[in-house]
PDB file of C-alpha atoms in Angstrom:
ATOM      1  CA  MET A 103     -29.726  -9.312   8.505  1.00 62.00           C
ATOM      2  CA  THR A 104     -27.328  -6.519   7.585  1.00 70.00           C
ATOM      3  CA  LYS A 105     -24.914  -6.976   4.750  1.00 86.00           C
ATOM      4  CA  GLU A 106     -21.309  -7.290   5.819  1.00 93.00           C
ATOM      5  CA  LYS A 107     -19.218  -4.216   4.965  1.00 96.00           C
ATOM      6  CA  ARG A 108     -16.044  -5.226   3.146  1.00 97.00           C
ATOM      7  CA  GLY A 109     -13.374  -2.636   2.446  1.00 98.00           C
ATOM      8  CA  LEU A 110     -10.358  -2.823   0.178  1.00 98.00           C
ATOM      9  CA  TYR A 111      -7.184  -0.751   0.416  1.00 98.00           C
ATOM     10  CA  THR A 112      -4.943  -1.158  -2.609  1.00 95.00           C
ATOM     11  CA  GLY A 113      -1.429  -0.077  -3.391  1.00 94.00           C
ATOM     12  CA  SER A 114       2.011  -1.267  -4.330  1.00 94.00           C
ATOM     13  CA  PHE A 115       3.288  -0.688  -0.755  1.00 96.00           C
ATOM     14  CA  ASP A 116       6.976  -0.740  -1.659  1.00 97.00           C
ATOM     15  CA  PRO A 117       7.582  -0.199   1.164  1.00 96.00           C
ATOM     16  CA  LEU A 118       4.644   0.007   3.557  1.00 97.00           C
ATOM     17  CA  THR A 119       4.905   3.357   5.354  1.00 97.00           C
ATOM     18  CA  LEU A 120       3.478   4.514   8.668  1.00 98.00           C
ATOM     19  CA  GLY A 121       1.122   6.626   6.553  1.00 97.00           C
ATOM     20  CA  HIS A 122      -0.184   3.477   4.853  1.00 97.00           C
ATOM     21  CA  LEU A 123      -0.480   1.739   8.215  1.00 98.00           C
ATOM     22  CA  ASN A 124      -2.401   4.704   9.627  1.00 98.00           C
ATOM     23  CA  ILE A 125      -4.912   4.511   6.767  1.00 98.00           C
ATOM     24  CA  ILE A 126      -5.234   0.735   7.284  1.00 98.00           C
ATOM     25  CA  GLU A 127      -5.866   1.158  11.007  1.00 98.00           C
ATOM     26  CA  ARG A 128      -8.449   3.901  10.478  1.00 98.00           C
ATOM     27  CA  ALA A 129     -10.181   2.078   7.617  1.00 98.00           C
ATOM     28  CA  SER A 130     -10.334  -1.131   9.658  1.00 98.00           C
ATOM     29  CA  LEU A 131     -12.697   0.709  12.006  1.00 98.00           C
ATOM     30  CA  LEU A 132     -15.110   1.480   9.148  1.00 97.00           C
ATOM     31  CA  PHE A 133     -15.555  -2.059   7.824  1.00 98.00           C
ATOM     32  CA  ASP A 134     -16.365  -5.487   9.187  1.00 98.00           C
ATOM     33  CA  HIS A 135     -13.475  -6.771   7.069  1.00 98.00           C
ATOM     34  CA  LEU A 136     -10.692  -4.823   5.353  1.00 98.00           C
ATOM     35  CA  GLU A 137      -8.517  -6.384   2.703  1.00 98.00           C
ATOM     36  CA  VAL A 138      -5.162  -4.836   1.885  1.00 98.00           C
ATOM     37  CA  LEU A 139      -4.412  -5.687  -1.718  1.00 98.00           C
ATOM     38  CA  VAL A 140      -0.845  -5.596  -2.968  1.00 97.00           C
ATOM     39  CA  ALA A 141      -0.981  -4.642  -6.631  1.00 93.00           C
ATOM     40  CA  THR A 142       1.691  -4.094  -9.252  1.00 85.00           C
ATOM     41  CA  ASN A 143       2.241  -0.734 -10.874  1.00 80.00           C
ATOM     42  CA  THR A 144       3.826  -1.540 -14.227  1.00 79.00           C
ATOM     43  CA  THR A 145       5.712   1.784 -14.247  1.00 81.00           C
ATOM     44  CA  LYS A 146       7.610   1.132 -10.991  1.00 84.00           C
ATOM     45  CA  LYS A 147      10.808  -0.681 -10.112  1.00 87.00           C
ATOM     46  CA  TYR A 148      10.418  -2.529  -6.807  1.00 93.00           C
ATOM     47  CA  LEU A 149      12.705  -3.023  -3.820  1.00 95.00           C
ATOM     48  CA  PHE A 150      10.652  -6.028  -2.634  1.00 96.00           C
ATOM     49  CA  THR A 151       8.853  -8.787  -4.500  1.00 94.00           C
ATOM     50  CA  ALA A 152       5.066  -8.820  -4.280  1.00 95.00           C
ATOM     51  CA  ALA A 153       5.179 -11.847  -1.949  1.00 96.00           C
ATOM     52  CA  GLU A 154       7.676 -10.080   0.325  1.00 97.00           C
ATOM     53  CA  ARG A 155       5.431  -6.997   0.461  1.00 98.00           C
ATOM     54  CA  VAL A 156       2.470  -9.186   1.419  1.00 98.00           C
ATOM     55  CA  ASP A 157       4.483 -10.765   4.256  1.00 98.00           C
ATOM     56  CA  LEU A 158       5.724  -7.389   5.530  1.00 98.00           C
ATOM     57  CA  ILE A 159       2.190  -5.985   5.588  1.00 98.00           C
ATOM     58  CA  LYS A 160       0.787  -9.086   7.302  1.00 98.00           C
ATOM     59  CA  ALA A 161       3.363  -8.718  10.077  1.00 98.00           C
ATOM     60  CA  ALA A 162       2.722  -4.973  10.464  1.00 98.00           C
ATOM     61  CA  CYS A 163      -1.060  -5.532  10.600  1.00 98.00           C
ATOM     62  CA  ALA A 164      -1.035  -8.549  12.922  1.00 98.00           C
ATOM     63  CA  HIS A 165      -2.693  -6.428  15.637  1.00 98.00           C
ATOM     64  CA  LEU A 166      -5.757  -5.826  13.430  1.00 98.00           C
ATOM     65  CA  PRO A 167      -7.993  -8.918  13.557  1.00 98.00           C
ATOM     66  CA  ASN A 168     -10.336  -7.824  10.751  1.00 98.00           C
ATOM     67  CA  VAL A 169      -7.546  -7.087   8.255  1.00 98.00           C
ATOM     68  CA  LYS A 170      -6.482  -9.601   5.613  1.00 98.00           C
ATOM     69  CA  VAL A 171      -3.662  -9.094   3.094  1.00 98.00           C
ATOM     70  CA  ASP A 172      -3.929 -10.424  -0.444  1.00 97.00           C
ATOM     71  CA  LEU A 173      -2.020 -10.199  -3.704  1.00 97.00           C
ATOM     72  CA  LEU A 174      -3.570  -9.154  -6.997  1.00 95.00           C
ATOM     73  CA  GLN A 175      -2.128 -11.838  -9.258  1.00 87.00           C
ATOM     74  CA  THR A 176      -3.631 -10.625 -12.520  1.00 87.00           C
ATOM     75  CA  GLY A 177      -6.419  -8.440 -13.784  1.00 87.00           C
ATOM     76  CA  LEU A 178      -8.001  -5.219 -12.683  1.00 88.00           C
ATOM     77  CA  VAL A 179      -8.865  -4.048  -9.187  1.00 90.00           C
ATOM     78  CA  ALA A 180     -12.411  -3.462 -10.503  1.00 89.00           C
ATOM     79  CA  ASP A 181     -12.682  -7.205 -11.200  1.00 89.00           C
ATOM     80  CA  TYR A 182     -11.289  -8.046  -7.759  1.00 93.00           C
ATOM     81  CA  VAL A 183     -13.955  -5.811  -6.201  1.00 93.00           C
ATOM     82  CA  LEU A 184     -16.711  -7.763  -7.953  1.00 91.00           C
ATOM     83  CA  ASP A 185     -15.210 -11.184  -7.257  1.00 92.00           C
ATOM     84  CA  HIS A 186     -14.687 -10.476  -3.529  1.00 94.00           C
ATOM     85  CA  HIS A 187     -17.947  -8.573  -2.866  1.00 93.00           C
ATOM     86  CA  ILE A 188     -16.152  -5.414  -1.785  1.00 95.00           C
ATOM     87  CA  THR A 189     -18.386  -2.615  -0.456  1.00 94.00           C
ATOM     88  CA  ALA A 190     -15.892   0.204  -1.085  1.00 96.00           C
ATOM     89  CA  VAL A 191     -12.273   0.829  -1.973  1.00 96.00           C
ATOM     90  CA  VAL A 192     -10.279   3.064   0.358  1.00 97.00           C
ATOM     91  CA  ARG A 193      -7.657   5.402  -1.054  1.00 96.00           C
ATOM     92  CA  GLY A 194      -5.363   7.642   0.963  1.00 95.00           C
ATOM     93  CA  VAL A 195      -4.369  11.100  -0.216  1.00 95.00           C
ATOM     94  CA  ARG A 196      -1.584  13.334   1.088  1.00 93.00           C
ATOM     95  CA  ASN A 197      -2.133  16.380  -1.068  1.00 91.00           C
ATOM     96  CA  TYR A 198      -4.022  17.851  -4.005  1.00 92.00           C
ATOM     97  CA  THR A 199      -1.852  16.028  -6.549  1.00 91.00           C
ATOM     98  CA  ASP A 200      -2.730  12.687  -4.925  1.00 92.00           C
ATOM     99  CA  PHE A 201      -6.396  13.696  -4.946  1.00 94.00           C
ATOM    100  CA  GLU A 202      -6.387  14.444  -8.690  1.00 95.00           C
ATOM    101  CA  TYR A 203      -4.700  11.108  -9.418  1.00 92.00           C
ATOM    102  CA  GLU A 204      -7.117   9.170  -7.184  1.00 93.00           C
ATOM    103  CA  LEU A 205     -10.103  10.951  -8.714  1.00 94.00           C
ATOM    104  CA  ALA A 206      -9.006   9.820 -12.186  1.00 94.00           C
ATOM    105  CA  ILE A 207      -8.446   6.253 -10.965  1.00 91.00           C
ATOM    106  CA  SER A 208     -11.835   6.265  -9.247  1.00 92.00           C
ATOM    107  CA  ARG A 209     -13.576   7.365 -12.423  1.00 93.00           C
ATOM    108  CA  ALA A 210     -11.750   4.742 -14.506  1.00 93.00           C
ATOM    109  CA  ASN A 211     -12.696   2.038 -11.991  1.00 89.00           C
ATOM    110  CA  ARG A 212     -16.319   3.185 -12.048  1.00 90.00           C
ATOM    111  CA  MET A 213     -16.288   2.842 -15.842  1.00 92.00           C
ATOM    112  CA  GLN A 214     -15.131  -0.782 -15.441  1.00 88.00           C
ATOM    113  CA  ASN A 215     -17.681  -1.553 -12.716  1.00 85.00           C
ATOM    114  CA  ASP A 216     -20.614   0.792 -12.087  1.00 86.00           C
ATOM    115  CA  GLN A 217     -20.950  -0.583  -8.525  1.00 84.00           C
ATOM    116  CA  PHE A 218     -17.389   0.502  -7.698  1.00 87.00           C
ATOM    117  CA  GLU A 219     -17.337   2.921  -4.741  1.00 93.00           C
ATOM    118  CA  THR A 220     -14.231   4.805  -3.610  1.00 96.00           C
ATOM    119  CA  ILE A 221     -13.690   6.378  -0.203  1.00 96.00           C
ATOM    120  CA  ILE A 222     -10.945   8.991  -0.031  1.00 96.00           C
ATOM    121  CA  MET A 223      -9.190   9.259   3.331  1.00 97.00           C
ATOM    122  CA  THR A 224      -6.878  12.164   3.968  1.00 96.00           C
ATOM    123  CA  ALA A 225      -3.475  11.421   5.424  1.00 94.00           C
ATOM    124  CA  ASP A 226      -2.825  12.137   9.050  1.00 95.00           C
ATOM    125  CA  PRO A 227      -0.719  15.355   9.037  1.00 95.00           C
ATOM    126  CA  LEU A 228       1.977  13.418  10.909  1.00 95.00           C
ATOM    127  CA  TYR A 229       2.516  11.290   7.795  1.00 94.00           C
ATOM    128  CA  SER A 230       1.457  13.547   4.923  1.00 94.00           C
ATOM    129  CA  HIS A 231       5.052  14.094   3.801  1.00 92.00           C
ATOM    130  CA  LEU A 232       5.877  10.387   3.500  1.00 93.00           C
ATOM    131  CA  SER A 233       6.316   8.626   0.198  1.00 93.00           C
ATOM    132  CA  SER A 234       7.815   5.232  -0.506  1.00 93.00           C
ATOM    133  CA  SER A 235      10.338   6.678  -2.960  1.00 92.00           C
ATOM    134  CA  ILE A 236      11.595   9.280  -0.455  1.00 94.00           C
ATOM    135  CA  ILE A 237      11.939   6.605   2.217  1.00 96.00           C
ATOM    136  CA  LYS A 238      13.941   4.338  -0.108  1.00 95.00           C
ATOM    137  CA  GLU A 239      16.213   7.247  -1.024  1.00 95.00           C
ATOM    138  CA  ILE A 240      16.857   8.174   2.613  1.00 96.00           C
ATOM    139  CA  ALA A 241      17.501   4.534   3.520  1.00 96.00           C
ATOM    140  CA  PHE A 242      19.887   4.074   0.582  1.00 94.00           C
ATOM    141  CA  PHE A 243      22.085   6.829   2.005  1.00 95.00           C
ATOM    142  CA  ASP A 244      21.857   5.401   5.542  1.00 94.00           C
ATOM    143  CA  GLY A 245      19.468   8.057   6.846  1.00 96.00           C
ATOM    144  CA  SER A 246      17.029   7.398   9.654  1.00 97.00           C
ATOM    145  CA  ILE A 247      13.649   5.986   8.597  1.00 97.00           C
ATOM    146  CA  ASP A 248      12.503   4.655  11.988  1.00 95.00           C
ATOM    147  CA  ASP A 249       9.729   7.262  12.250  1.00 96.00           C
ATOM    148  CA  MET A 250       8.543   6.577   8.682  1.00 97.00           C
ATOM    149  CA  VAL A 251       7.957   2.815   8.474  1.00 98.00           C
ATOM    150  CA  PRO A 252       6.965  -0.020  10.835  1.00 98.00           C
ATOM    151  CA  GLU A 253       9.936  -1.640  12.576  1.00 97.00           C
ATOM    152  CA  ASN A 254       9.739  -4.899  10.585  1.00 98.00           C
ATOM    153  CA  VAL A 255       9.765  -2.912   7.345  1.00 98.00           C
ATOM    154  CA  GLU A 256      12.745  -0.818   8.463  1.00 97.00           C
ATOM    155  CA  VAL A 257      14.743  -3.985   9.166  1.00 97.00           C
ATOM    156  CA  ALA A 258      13.796  -5.455   5.764  1.00 97.00           C
ATOM    157  CA  ILE A 259      14.676  -2.246   3.894  1.00 97.00           C
ATOM    158  CA  LYS A 260      18.094  -1.960   5.512  1.00 95.00           C
ATOM    159  CA  LYS A 261      18.823  -5.627   4.800  1.00 95.00           C
ATOM    160  CA  ARG A 262      17.719  -5.397   1.150  1.00 96.00           C
ATOM    161  CA  ILE A 263      19.645  -2.189   0.484  1.00 94.00           C
ATOM    162  CA  SER A 264      22.757  -3.697   2.064  1.00 91.00           C
ATOM    163  CA  GLU A 265      22.367  -6.807  -0.132  1.00 90.00           C
ATOM    164  CA  ASN A 266      21.907  -4.644  -3.247  1.00 85.00           C
ATOM    165  CA  LYS A 267      24.966  -2.567  -2.421  1.00 82.00           C
ATOM    166  CA  MET A 268      27.024  -5.750  -1.947  1.00 79.00           C
ATOM    167  CA  LYS A 269      25.881  -7.071  -5.331  1.00 74.00           C
ATOM    168  CA  LYS A 270      26.972  -3.836  -7.009  1.00 65.00           C
ATOM    169  CA  VAL A 271      30.379  -4.033  -5.330  1.00 56.00           C
ATOM    170  CA  GLU A 272      30.797  -7.641  -6.515  1.00 57.00           C
ATOM    171  CA  ILE A 273      29.793  -6.709 -10.073  1.00 56.00           C
ATOM    172  CA  ASN A 274      32.239  -3.764 -10.163  1.00 54.00           C
ATOM    173  CA  GLN A 275      35.216  -5.830  -8.969  1.00 50.00           C
TER     174      GLN A 275
END
């Protein structure tokens, strides 16, 4: 009996981009099961709560039957890998800067868990320019993001930004 191949794709996904979705779709073909893990980066300010990000990703990945979305409540990804019997962690890179960062993270994870394997997937050139922060900036100034994020995410971003702008107006009055 062959061991089931379980992949893990981690990120903060604030918001989920079409580049992220492309990596998820491609990685889902490599594993029997792929988990998308929403993690918290302590250096970032978020547009969406972790639970909202999980829901947005679940909706965007509904067409992928072997993909599950989870939330890293506490602890390290290296611990999650052990606890969930993950075969390999998938990381997407857009450029050399991303690669250097992911290489450092991969080495740190390997120090935490010597069974930790990382697979680096290069971004599809169609999406290699996308970043969550650029998308949020464009959306804030009412620019078009429909070719950057899944439709459900676009709707959520526009709604949240509108709500945030209304709150600022109320505070300034």
